[in-house]
């Protein structure tokens, strides 16, 4: 006798509540974006089951899909939910809810018949899709969003060039993913706490939106005395107490369970805020990802997980990482309301994040957002992505699915922007960034003693000994150490 699982009535009720409870937040003329709390159903191509991406995301199965074979012994979840062989009155009173019995032995299918759809508002030409549901954005906010996206793009270009010139040691761009950065940040409040990680050091746009200045970015990348991390972090590992932005940490996915803990503390304190944590598709392969989702669901923590699924974990495509329908279904598996959005559609990301924040705070629950996008740039300045992915694929996403170009068309269509505004913005940004870098280069480096501070209230003897040994070594070999670091 096999025991089959079905959705509880409570989950279905909560799903309906979620769809109706956001009507004050979303555009009243259209249905709201769908946060999935039930499985979709499988698509066969030539006898095989392929998880094909939505048409606007391209046809590359390397990025968002891989072949599957249907199991003749497996039944769809819908069949299992409603077909219990006429044994409606026979059920197992089990912790977590009543489980119905069935006399038929059928395994739950390893996949569904159709992929979870991807929520979008703007088409590739920046036109509103008919009957789309979204949060209205006024002129002021729209121009700030667009201007910040352009600022991030310009910052990436200039800092990347600075690294190639040897002026900074390392850099990572967010090219092609600006909409996720800026639109999600615009949907939050300054009280919401941000946690990022190494594979998500593509979120400087969140800090940019919150007021982190170009000079502060430059100070961090050059590791000078004005850097809040005192030069002890790699470039682009930003952090700011003022802006509720935890310092970026290099280990992959470690920030996810930390974010749940921080969110639970907000819940205990009764704060009207949530925690937002960003991670990549590669981060979902870490154990911390699974621990965090289960932790969040069980503790009902007000945390938003935003997965930037760009199809590549450095050089590993998603087809070699997992066999599920992306990340969105993993949220459902842990009992977390989830949605898949077009990560290159600024309005879709903004609307989904606003809705997710409302749910997280008012209902005290975690929410997962999977944003489908593409990393147009190399993983970092240490990478050459043309070694593992085709150039024409990169160019296609760069030219045809550029999130900044798409959003600008929408802004232009509203009569809020023109070519003159564009030229002035980009010209001024370049001057400001070059000046900020020049200023940062002239600022003194942090003293050597800062290497051993800010961890212990009273410095332990082993660190005191290490500092003494380091100073002795520098005295013996001064030519091997930077001369601009004060001793």
CSV table of C-alpha atoms in Angstrom, one decimal:
chain,number,residue,atom,x,y,z
A,1,UNK,CA,0.0,0.0,0.0
A,2,UNK,CA,1.4,3.4,-1.0
A,3,UNK,CA,0.7,6.6,0.8
A,4,UNK,CA,0.1,9.5,-1.5
A,5,UNK,CA,0.3,13.2,-0.7
A,6,UNK,CA,-2.1,15.9,-1.7
A,7,UNK,CA,-2.3,19.6,-1.2
A,8,UNK,CA,-4.0,20.6,2.1
A,9,UNK,CA,-7.2,22.7,2.0
A,10,UNK,CA,-5.3,25.3,3.9
A,11,UNK,CA,-2.7,25.8,1.2
A,12,UNK,CA,-5.5,26.1,-1.5
A,13,UNK,CA,-7.2,28.6,0.8
A,14,UNK,CA,-4.0,30.6,1.3
A,15,UNK,CA,-3.4,30.6,-2.5
A,16,UNK,CA,-6.8,32.1,-3.1
A,17,UNK,CA,-6.3,34.6,-0.3
A,18,UNK,CA,-3.0,35.6,-1.8
A,19,UNK,CA,-4.6,36.3,-5.2
A,20,UNK,CA,-7.5,38.3,-3.8
A,21,UNK,CA,-5.5,40.1,-1.0
A,22,UNK,CA,-3.3,42.0,-3.4
A,23,UNK,CA,-6.0,43.7,-5.4
A,24,UNK,CA,-5.4,46.9,-3.7
A,25,UNK,CA,-1.8,46.7,-4.6
A,26,UNK,CA,-2.1,45.6,-8.2
A,27,UNK,CA,-3.7,47.1,-11.2
A,28,UNK,CA,-7.4,46.5,-10.8
A,29,UNK,CA,-8.1,46.1,-14.6
A,30,UNK,CA,-6.2,42.9,-14.9
A,31,UNK,CA,-5.6,39.6,-13.1
A,32,UNK,CA,-2.7,39.6,-10.6
A,33,UNK,CA,0.6,37.9,-11.2
A,34,UNK,CA,0.5,34.2,-10.2
A,35,UNK,CA,2.5,33.1,-7.2
A,36,UNK,CA,2.4,29.3,-7.6
A,37,UNK,CA,1.2,27.1,-4.8
A,38,UNK,CA,0.3,24.2,-7.0
A,39,UNK,CA,2.1,22.2,-9.7
A,40,UNK,CA,1.6,22.8,-13.3
A,41,UNK,CA,1.4,20.0,-15.6
A,42,UNK,CA,4.4,17.7,-18.9
A,43,UNK,CA,5.2,18.6,-22.7
A,44,UNK,CA,6.5,16.0,-25.1
A,45,UNK,CA,8.6,16.8,-28.0
A,46,UNK,CA,9.4,13.8,-30.3
A,47,UNK,CA,8.5,11.4,-27.6
A,48,UNK,CA,10.8,13.1,-25.0
A,49,UNK,CA,9.8,15.5,-22.4
A,50,UNK,CA,11.7,18.8,-22.8
A,51,UNK,CA,11.5,21.6,-20.3
A,52,UNK,CA,11.4,24.4,-22.9
A,53,UNK,CA,11.7,28.0,-21.8
A,54,UNK,CA,9.1,30.5,-22.8
A,55,UNK,CA,9.5,31.7,-26.4
A,56,UNK,CA,10.8,35.1,-25.4
A,57,UNK,CA,13.7,33.6,-23.5
A,58,UNK,CA,15.1,31.8,-26.5
A,59,UNK,CA,15.4,28.3,-27.7
A,60,UNK,CA,18.6,27.2,-25.9
A,61,UNK,CA,17.9,24.0,-24.0
A,62,UNK,CA,21.4,24.4,-22.6
A,63,UNK,CA,20.3,27.4,-20.6
A,64,UNK,CA,16.8,26.7,-19.3
A,65,UNK,CA,16.0,23.1,-20.1
A,66,UNK,CA,17.2,19.5,-20.6
A,67,UNK,CA,15.6,16.4,-22.1
A,68,UNK,CA,13.4,14.2,-19.9
A,69,UNK,CA,11.8,10.8,-20.5
A,70,UNK,CA,8.3,10.3,-19.2
A,71,UNK,CA,7.8,7.4,-16.7
A,72,UNK,CA,5.0,5.1,-17.7
A,73,UNK,CA,4.6,4.2,-14.1
A,74,UNK,CA,4.2,7.7,-12.9
A,75,UNK,CA,1.0,9.7,-12.7
A,76,UNK,CA,0.6,13.5,-12.7
A,77,UNK,CA,0.1,15.2,-9.4
A,78,UNK,CA,-3.3,16.3,-10.5
A,79,UNK,CA,-4.3,12.7,-11.0
A,80,UNK,CA,-2.9,11.7,-7.6
A,81,UNK,CA,-4.6,14.6,-5.8
A,82,UNK,CA,-8.1,13.8,-7.0
A,83,UNK,CA,-8.1,10.1,-7.8
A,84,UNK,CA,-8.0,7.9,-4.7
A,85,UNK,CA,-9.8,5.0,-6.1
A,86,UNK,CA,-13.1,5.8,-4.4
A,87,UNK,CA,-11.6,5.6,-0.9
A,88,UNK,CA,-12.5,9.2,0.2
A,89,UNK,CA,-13.5,8.0,3.7
A,90,UNK,CA,-10.2,6.2,4.3
A,91,UNK,CA,-7.3,8.4,5.3
A,92,UNK,CA,-4.3,8.4,7.6
A,93,UNK,CA,-4.3,10.9,10.5
A,94,UNK,CA,-0.7,11.9,10.2
A,95,UNK,CA,1.3,14.8,11.6
A,96,UNK,CA,1.0,17.7,9.3
A,97,UNK,CA,-2.4,16.8,8.0
A,98,UNK,CA,-4.7,14.0,7.0
A,99,UNK,CA,-3.4,11.9,4.1
A,100,UNK,CA,-5.9,9.9,1.9
A,101,UNK,CA,-5.3,6.3,1.0
A,102,UNK,CA,-5.4,4.8,-2.5
A,103,UNK,CA,-5.3,1.2,-3.6
A,104,UNK,CA,-3.4,2.0,-6.7
A,105,UNK,CA,0.4,2.0,-6.8
A,106,UNK,CA,1.5,5.0,-8.8
A,107,UNK,CA,4.6,7.1,-8.3
A,108,UNK,CA,4.5,10.9,-8.5
A,109,UNK,CA,5.9,11.9,-11.9
A,110,UNK,CA,9.4,13.4,-11.8
A,111,UNK,CA,8.1,16.4,-13.8
A,112,UNK,CA,5.0,18.3,-14.8
A,113,UNK,CA,3.5,18.5,-18.3
A,114,UNK,CA,4.1,22.2,-18.8
A,115,UNK,CA,6.7,24.5,-17.4
A,116,UNK,CA,5.7,27.1,-14.8
A,117,UNK,CA,4.9,30.2,-16.9
A,118,UNK,CA,7.0,33.4,-16.6
A,119,UNK,CA,5.3,36.6,-15.6
A,120,UNK,CA,6.0,39.6,-17.8
A,121,UNK,CA,4.4,43.0,-18.4
A,122,UNK,CA,6.5,44.5,-21.3
A,123,UNK,CA,7.2,42.7,-24.5
A,124,UNK,CA,10.7,42.8,-26.1
A,125,UNK,CA,9.8,46.2,-27.7
A,126,UNK,CA,8.8,47.8,-24.5
A,127,UNK,CA,5.1,47.7,-25.2
A,128,UNK,CA,2.6,46.8,-22.5
A,129,UNK,CA,1.2,43.4,-23.0
A,130,UNK,CA,-2.6,43.3,-23.2
A,131,UNK,CA,-4.4,42.4,-19.9
A,132,UNK,CA,-1.1,42.5,-18.0
A,133,UNK,CA,-1.3,43.0,-14.3
A,134,UNK,CA,1.3,45.3,-12.8
A,135,UNK,CA,1.8,48.0,-10.2
A,136,UNK,CA,1.6,51.4,-11.7
A,137,UNK,CA,4.9,53.4,-11.7
A,138,UNK,CA,4.7,57.2,-11.8
A,139,UNK,CA,7.0,59.4,-13.9
A,140,UNK,CA,9.4,60.3,-11.0
A,141,UNK,CA,10.0,56.7,-10.0
A,142,UNK,CA,10.2,55.5,-13.6
A,143,UNK,CA,12.9,58.1,-14.4
A,144,UNK,CA,14.8,57.3,-11.2
A,145,UNK,CA,14.7,53.6,-12.1
A,146,UNK,CA,15.9,54.2,-15.6
A,147,UNK,CA,18.6,56.6,-14.6
A,148,UNK,CA,19.9,54.2,-11.9
A,149,UNK,CA,20.0,51.4,-14.4
A,150,UNK,CA,22.1,53.5,-16.8
A,151,UNK,CA,24.3,54.6,-13.9
A,152,UNK,CA,24.9,50.9,-13.0
A,153,UNK,CA,25.7,50.1,-16.7
A,154,UNK,CA,28.2,53.0,-16.9
A,155,UNK,CA,29.8,52.1,-13.6
A,156,UNK,CA,30.3,48.6,-14.8
A,157,UNK,CA,31.9,49.7,-18.0
A,158,UNK,CA,34.3,52.1,-16.4
A,159,UNK,CA,35.3,49.9,-13.5
A,160,UNK,CA,35.9,47.0,-15.9
A,161,UNK,CA,38.2,49.3,-17.9
A,162,UNK,CA,40.0,50.4,-14.7
A,163,UNK,CA,40.7,46.7,-13.8
A,164,UNK,CA,42.1,46.1,-17.3
A,165,UNK,CA,44.4,49.1,-16.8
A,166,UNK,CA,45.6,47.6,-13.5
A,167,UNK,CA,44.1,50.3,-11.3
A,168,UNK,CA,41.9,47.8,-9.4
A,169,UNK,CA,42.5,44.1,-8.9
A,170,UNK,CA,39.2,42.6,-9.6
A,171,UNK,CA,35.7,43.4,-10.8
A,172,UNK,CA,32.3,41.8,-11.6
A,173,UNK,CA,29.7,43.4,-13.9
A,174,UNK,CA,25.9,43.2,-13.8
A,175,UNK,CA,25.5,43.7,-17.5
A,176,UNK,CA,22.2,42.3,-18.8
A,177,UNK,CA,20.8,42.0,-15.3
A,178,UNK,CA,20.2,45.7,-14.4
A,179,UNK,CA,16.5,45.3,-14.2
A,180,UNK,CA,16.6,42.8,-11.4
A,181,UNK,CA,19.0,45.0,-9.4
A,182,UNK,CA,17.1,48.3,-9.7
A,183,UNK,CA,13.5,47.2,-10.0
A,184,UNK,CA,13.6,44.9,-6.9
A,185,UNK,CA,15.3,47.7,-4.9
A,186,UNK,CA,12.7,50.2,-6.0
A,187,UNK,CA,9.9,47.9,-4.7
A,188,UNK,CA,11.4,47.8,-1.2
A,189,UNK,CA,11.7,50.3,1.6
A,190,UNK,CA,14.9,51.5,3.3
A,191,UNK,CA,14.0,49.5,6.4
A,192,UNK,CA,14.1,46.2,4.5
A,193,UNK,CA,17.4,44.3,5.1
A,194,UNK,CA,19.5,43.1,2.2
A,195,UNK,CA,21.8,40.1,2.2
A,196,UNK,CA,23.9,39.2,-0.9
A,197,UNK,CA,26.7,36.7,-1.6
A,198,UNK,CA,29.6,36.2,-3.9
A,199,UNK,CA,27.6,34.8,-6.8
A,200,UNK,CA,25.3,37.7,-6.1
A,201,UNK,CA,27.8,40.4,-6.0
A,202,UNK,CA,25.8,41.5,-9.0
A,203,UNK,CA,23.5,43.6,-6.8
A,204,UNK,CA,25.4,46.8,-6.4
A,205,UNK,CA,22.3,48.4,-8.0
A,206,UNK,CA,20.4,47.9,-4.8
A,207,UNK,CA,23.0,50.0,-2.9
A,208,UNK,CA,23.0,52.5,-5.8
A,209,UNK,CA,19.3,52.9,-5.5
A,210,UNK,CA,19.5,53.4,-1.7
A,211,UNK,CA,22.0,56.2,-2.0
A,212,UNK,CA,25.4,54.6,-1.9
A,213,UNK,CA,27.5,57.2,-3.8
A,214,UNK,CA,29.9,56.7,-6.8
A,215,UNK,CA,32.7,57.9,-4.5
A,216,UNK,CA,31.8,55.2,-1.9
A,217,UNK,CA,31.9,52.5,-4.7
A,218,UNK,CA,35.3,53.8,-5.8
A,219,UNK,CA,36.7,53.8,-2.3
A,220,UNK,CA,35.7,50.2,-1.8
A,221,UNK,CA,37.1,49.0,-5.2
A,222,UNK,CA,40.4,50.7,-4.5
A,223,UNK,CA,40.5,49.6,-0.8
A,224,UNK,CA,41.6,53.0,0.6
A,225,UNK,CA,41.3,54.5,4.0
A,226,UNK,CA,37.7,55.7,3.3
A,227,UNK,CA,36.5,52.2,2.5
A,228,UNK,CA,34.1,51.0,5.2
A,229,UNK,CA,35.8,47.5,5.1
A,230,UNK,CA,39.2,49.2,5.6
A,231,UNK,CA,40.6,47.5,2.5
A,232,UNK,CA,40.2,44.0,3.9
A,233,UNK,CA,37.7,42.8,1.3
A,234,UNK,CA,38.0,42.1,-2.4
A,235,UNK,CA,36.7,44.8,-4.7
A,236,UNK,CA,32.9,44.8,-5.2
A,237,UNK,CA,32.3,43.2,-1.8
A,238,UNK,CA,30.3,46.2,-0.7
A,239,UNK,CA,28.4,46.8,2.6
A,240,UNK,CA,26.7,49.6,4.4
A,241,UNK,CA,25.1,49.7,7.8
A,242,UNK,CA,23.4,53.0,6.9
A,243,UNK,CA,21.6,51.4,4.0
A,244,UNK,CA,20.7,48.0,5.7
A,245,UNK,CA,23.0,46.2,3.3
A,246,UNK,CA,25.0,43.4,4.8
A,247,UNK,CA,28.6,43.2,3.5
A,248,UNK,CA,28.8,40.8,0.5
A,249,UNK,CA,30.5,37.5,1.5
A,250,UNK,CA,32.3,35.2,-0.9
A,251,UNK,CA,31.2,31.7,0.2
A,252,UNK,CA,28.2,30.7,-2.0
A,253,UNK,CA,24.8,30.6,-0.4
A,254,UNK,CA,25.9,31.0,3.2
A,255,UNK,CA,23.9,34.2,3.5
A,256,UNK,CA,20.6,32.4,2.8
A,257,UNK,CA,20.0,30.8,6.3
A,258,UNK,CA,21.5,33.9,7.8
A,259,UNK,CA,18.8,35.9,6.0
A,260,UNK,CA,16.1,33.6,7.5
A,261,UNK,CA,17.4,34.2,11.0
A,262,UNK,CA,17.5,38.0,10.4
A,263,UNK,CA,13.9,37.8,9.1
A,264,UNK,CA,12.8,35.8,12.1
A,265,UNK,CA,14.3,38.5,14.4
A,266,UNK,CA,12.2,41.2,12.5
A,267,UNK,CA,9.2,39.0,13.1
A,268,UNK,CA,9.9,38.7,16.8
A,269,UNK,CA,10.4,42.4,17.1
A,270,UNK,CA,7.2,43.1,15.2
A,271,UNK,CA,8.9,45.3,12.6
A,272,UNK,CA,7.1,46.4,9.5
A,273,UNK,CA,9.9,45.1,7.3
A,274,UNK,CA,11.3,42.0,5.6
A,275,UNK,CA,14.7,40.6,4.6
A,276,UNK,CA,15.6,40.2,1.0
A,277,UNK,CA,18.4,37.9,-0.1
A,278,UNK,CA,19.8,37.4,-3.5
A,279,UNK,CA,21.5,34.3,-5.0
A,280,UNK,CA,22.2,32.7,-8.3
A,281,UNK,CA,21.1,29.5,-9.9
A,282,UNK,CA,24.4,28.0,-8.9
A,283,UNK,CA,23.7,28.9,-5.3
A,284,UNK,CA,20.7,26.6,-5.4
A,285,UNK,CA,23.0,23.6,-5.7
A,286,UNK,CA,24.4,24.3,-2.2
A,287,UNK,CA,23.0,22.7,0.9
A,288,UNK,CA,22.5,26.1,2.5
A,289,UNK,CA,19.9,26.9,-0.1
A,290,UNK,CA,17.7,23.9,0.9
A,291,UNK,CA,18.3,24.4,4.6
A,292,UNK,CA,17.3,28.0,4.3
A,293,UNK,CA,14.1,27.4,2.4
A,294,UNK,CA,12.9,24.7,4.9
A,295,UNK,CA,14.0,26.9,7.8
A,296,UNK,CA,12.0,29.9,6.4
A,297,UNK,CA,8.9,27.9,5.7
A,298,UNK,CA,8.8,26.2,9.1
A,299,UNK,CA,9.5,29.4,11.0
A,300,UNK,CA,7.2,31.5,8.7
A,301,UNK,CA,9.9,34.1,8.4
A,302,UNK,CA,9.2,37.3,6.4
A,303,UNK,CA,12.0,36.8,3.9
A,304,UNK,CA,12.1,37.2,0.1
A,305,UNK,CA,14.4,34.9,-1.8
A,306,UNK,CA,15.3,36.4,-5.2
A,307,UNK,CA,17.1,33.9,-7.5
A,308,UNK,CA,18.8,35.5,-10.5
A,309,UNK,CA,18.7,32.5,-12.8
A,310,UNK,CA,21.0,33.6,-15.7
A,311,UNK,CA,21.5,30.0,-17.0
A,312,UNK,CA,25.1,29.8,-16.0
A,313,UNK,CA,26.9,29.1,-12.7
A,314,UNK,CA,30.2,30.5,-14.0
A,315,UNK,CA,30.8,27.9,-16.7
A,316,UNK,CA,28.2,25.3,-15.6
A,317,UNK,CA,24.8,25.5,-17.4
A,318,UNK,CA,21.7,24.8,-15.5
A,319,UNK,CA,21.1,21.6,-17.5
A,320,UNK,CA,24.1,20.2,-15.6
A,321,UNK,CA,23.0,21.5,-12.2
A,322,UNK,CA,19.4,20.2,-11.8
A,323,UNK,CA,16.6,18.3,-13.4
A,324,UNK,CA,13.7,20.3,-12.0
A,325,UNK,CA,11.8,23.1,-13.8
A,326,UNK,CA,14.3,25.7,-12.7
A,327,UNK,CA,14.2,27.2,-9.1
A,328,UNK,CA,10.6,28.2,-8.8
A,329,UNK,CA,9.3,24.6,-8.2
A,330,UNK,CA,11.8,24.1,-5.4
A,331,UNK,CA,10.1,26.8,-3.4
A,332,UNK,CA,6.8,25.0,-3.7
A,333,UNK,CA,8.5,21.8,-2.6
A,334,UNK,CA,9.4,23.4,0.7
A,335,UNK,CA,5.9,25.0,1.1
A,336,UNK,CA,6.9,28.5,0.0
A,337,UNK,CA,4.8,30.7,-2.3
A,338,UNK,CA,6.8,31.2,-5.5
A,339,UNK,CA,6.7,33.0,-8.8
A,340,UNK,CA,8.8,33.1,-12.0
A,341,UNK,CA,9.3,36.4,-13.6
A,342,UNK,CA,11.0,37.8,-16.7
A,343,UNK,CA,14.2,39.3,-15.1
A,344,UNK,CA,14.7,41.6,-18.1
A,345,UNK,CA,11.3,43.2,-17.6
A,346,UNK,CA,11.7,46.1,-15.1
A,347,UNK,CA,7.9,46.5,-14.6
A,348,UNK,CA,7.4,42.7,-14.0
A,349,UNK,CA,10.3,42.5,-11.5
A,350,UNK,CA,9.1,45.7,-9.7
A,351,UNK,CA,5.5,44.4,-9.5
A,352,UNK,CA,6.4,40.9,-8.4
A,353,UNK,CA,8.7,42.2,-5.7
A,354,UNK,CA,6.1,44.7,-4.4
A,355,UNK,CA,3.6,41.9,-4.2
A,356,UNK,CA,6.1,39.5,-2.5
A,357,UNK,CA,6.9,42.2,0.1
A,358,UNK,CA,3.3,42.7,0.9
A,359,UNK,CA,2.8,39.0,1.4
A,360,UNK,CA,5.9,38.5,3.4
A,361,UNK,CA,5.0,41.3,5.9
A,362,UNK,CA,1.3,41.1,6.2
A,363,UNK,CA,1.1,37.3,6.1
A,364,UNK,CA,4.4,36.6,7.8
A,365,UNK,CA,5.6,34.1,5.2
A,366,UNK,CA,8.6,33.6,3.0
A,367,UNK,CA,8.3,34.1,-0.8
A,368,UNK,CA,10.6,32.9,-3.6
A,369,UNK,CA,11.1,34.9,-6.9
A,370,UNK,CA,12.9,33.2,-9.7
A,371,UNK,CA,14.0,35.9,-12.2
A,372,UNK,CA,15.0,34.5,-15.6
A,373,UNK,CA,17.7,36.6,-17.2
A,374,UNK,CA,21.1,36.3,-18.8
A,375,UNK,CA,24.7,37.2,-17.8
A,376,UNK,CA,25.9,39.2,-20.8
A,377,UNK,CA,29.3,39.9,-19.3
A,378,UNK,CA,31.9,37.5,-18.3
A,379,UNK,CA,31.5,36.0,-14.8
A,380,UNK,CA,34.3,38.3,-13.6
A,381,UNK,CA,37.5,39.9,-14.9
A,382,UNK,CA,39.1,36.5,-14.3
A,383,UNK,CA,36.8,34.8,-16.8
A,384,UNK,CA,36.5,34.4,-20.6
A,385,UNK,CA,32.9,33.2,-21.1
A,386,UNK,CA,33.5,32.7,-24.8
A,387,UNK,CA,35.4,29.5,-24.0
A,388,UNK,CA,32.2,27.8,-22.8
A,389,UNK,CA,29.2,29.5,-24.5
A,390,UNK,CA,28.7,30.7,-28.1
A,391,UNK,CA,29.3,34.3,-28.9
A,392,UNK,CA,26.1,34.6,-31.0
A,393,UNK,CA,24.1,33.6,-27.9
A,394,UNK,CA,25.7,36.4,-25.9
A,395,UNK,CA,25.1,38.9,-28.7
A,396,UNK,CA,21.5,37.9,-29.0
A,397,UNK,CA,20.7,38.6,-25.3
A,398,UNK,CA,22.8,41.8,-25.4
A,399,UNK,CA,21.0,43.3,-28.4
A,400,UNK,CA,17.5,41.7,-28.5
A,401,UNK,CA,16.7,41.3,-24.8
A,402,UNK,CA,18.5,44.2,-23.3
A,403,UNK,CA,16.6,45.2,-20.1
A,404,UNK,CA,17.7,48.9,-20.2
A,405,UNK,CA,16.7,49.3,-23.9
A,406,UNK,CA,13.3,47.7,-23.3
A,407,UNK,CA,12.5,49.9,-20.3
A,408,UNK,CA,13.7,53.0,-22.1
A,409,UNK,CA,11.2,52.3,-24.9
A,410,UNK,CA,8.4,52.2,-22.4
A,411,UNK,CA,9.6,55.4,-20.8
A,412,UNK,CA,10.0,57.1,-24.2
A,413,UNK,CA,6.5,55.9,-25.1
A,414,UNK,CA,5.1,57.8,-22.1
A,415,UNK,CA,6.9,61.0,-23.3
A,416,UNK,CA,9.1,61.1,-20.3
A,417,UNK,CA,12.5,60.8,-22.0
A,418,UNK,CA,14.4,61.8,-25.2
A,419,UNK,CA,17.8,61.5,-26.9
A,420,UNK,CA,19.0,64.8,-25.4
A,421,UNK,CA,18.2,63.6,-21.9
A,422,UNK,CA,20.1,60.4,-22.7
A,423,UNK,CA,23.2,62.1,-24.0
A,424,UNK,CA,23.4,64.4,-21.0
A,425,UNK,CA,22.9,61.6,-18.5
A,426,UNK,CA,25.6,59.4,-19.9
A,427,UNK,CA,28.1,62.2,-20.4
A,428,UNK,CA,27.7,63.5,-16.8
A,429,UNK,CA,27.9,60.0,-15.4
A,430,UNK,CA,31.2,59.2,-17.1
A,431,UNK,CA,32.7,62.4,-15.8
A,432,UNK,CA,31.5,61.8,-12.3
A,433,UNK,CA,32.8,58.2,-12.2
A,434,UNK,CA,36.2,59.1,-13.6
A,435,UNK,CA,36.5,61.9,-11.0
A,436,UNK,CA,35.5,59.5,-8.2
A,437,UNK,CA,38.2,57.0,-9.2
A,438,UNK,CA,40.8,59.7,-9.4
A,439,UNK,CA,39.9,61.0,-5.9
A,440,UNK,CA,39.9,57.4,-4.5
A,441,UNK,CA,43.3,56.7,-5.9
A,442,UNK,CA,44.8,59.7,-4.0
A,443,UNK,CA,43.3,58.6,-0.6
A,444,UNK,CA,45.8,57.0,1.7
A,445,UNK,CA,45.6,53.2,2.2
A,446,UNK,CA,44.5,51.8,5.6
A,447,UNK,CA,47.4,51.2,8.1
A,448,UNK,CA,48.8,47.7,8.5
A,449,UNK,CA,47.4,47.5,12.0
A,450,UNK,CA,43.9,47.4,10.6
A,451,UNK,CA,44.5,43.8,9.5
A,452,UNK,CA,44.3,42.7,13.1
A,453,UNK,CA,41.4,44.8,14.5
A,454,UNK,CA,37.6,44.7,14.7
A,455,UNK,CA,37.3,41.0,15.5
A,456,UNK,CA,38.1,40.8,19.3
A,457,UNK,CA,37.5,43.4,21.9
A,458,UNK,CA,40.9,42.6,23.4
A,459,UNK,CA,43.4,41.4,20.8
A,460,UNK,CA,44.6,37.8,21.6
A,461,UNK,CA,48.2,37.0,22.0
A,462,UNK,CA,48.4,34.9,18.8
A,463,UNK,CA,47.3,37.9,16.7
A,464,UNK,CA,49.7,40.2,18.4
A,465,UNK,CA,52.5,37.7,17.6
A,466,UNK,CA,51.4,37.5,14.0
A,467,UNK,CA,51.5,41.3,13.6
A,468,UNK,CA,55.0,41.4,15.1
A,469,UNK,CA,56.2,38.7,12.7
A,470,UNK,CA,54.7,40.5,9.7
A,471,UNK,CA,56.4,43.8,10.6
A,472,UNK,CA,59.7,42.0,11.0
A,473,UNK,CA,59.3,40.3,7.6
A,474,UNK,CA,58.5,43.7,5.9
A,475,UNK,CA,61.6,45.2,7.4
A,476,UNK,CA,63.7,42.4,5.9
A,477,UNK,CA,62.0,42.4,2.5
A,478,UNK,CA,60.5,45.9,2.0
A,479,UNK,CA,60.7,45.5,-1.8
A,480,UNK,CA,58.1,42.7,-1.7
A,481,UNK,CA,55.4,44.8,0.0
A,482,UNK,CA,53.4,47.8,-1.2
A,483,UNK,CA,55.0,51.0,-0.3
A,484,UNK,CA,51.7,53.0,0.0
A,485,UNK,CA,50.5,51.0,3.0
A,486,UNK,CA,51.3,52.9,6.2
A,487,UNK,CA,53.2,50.8,8.8
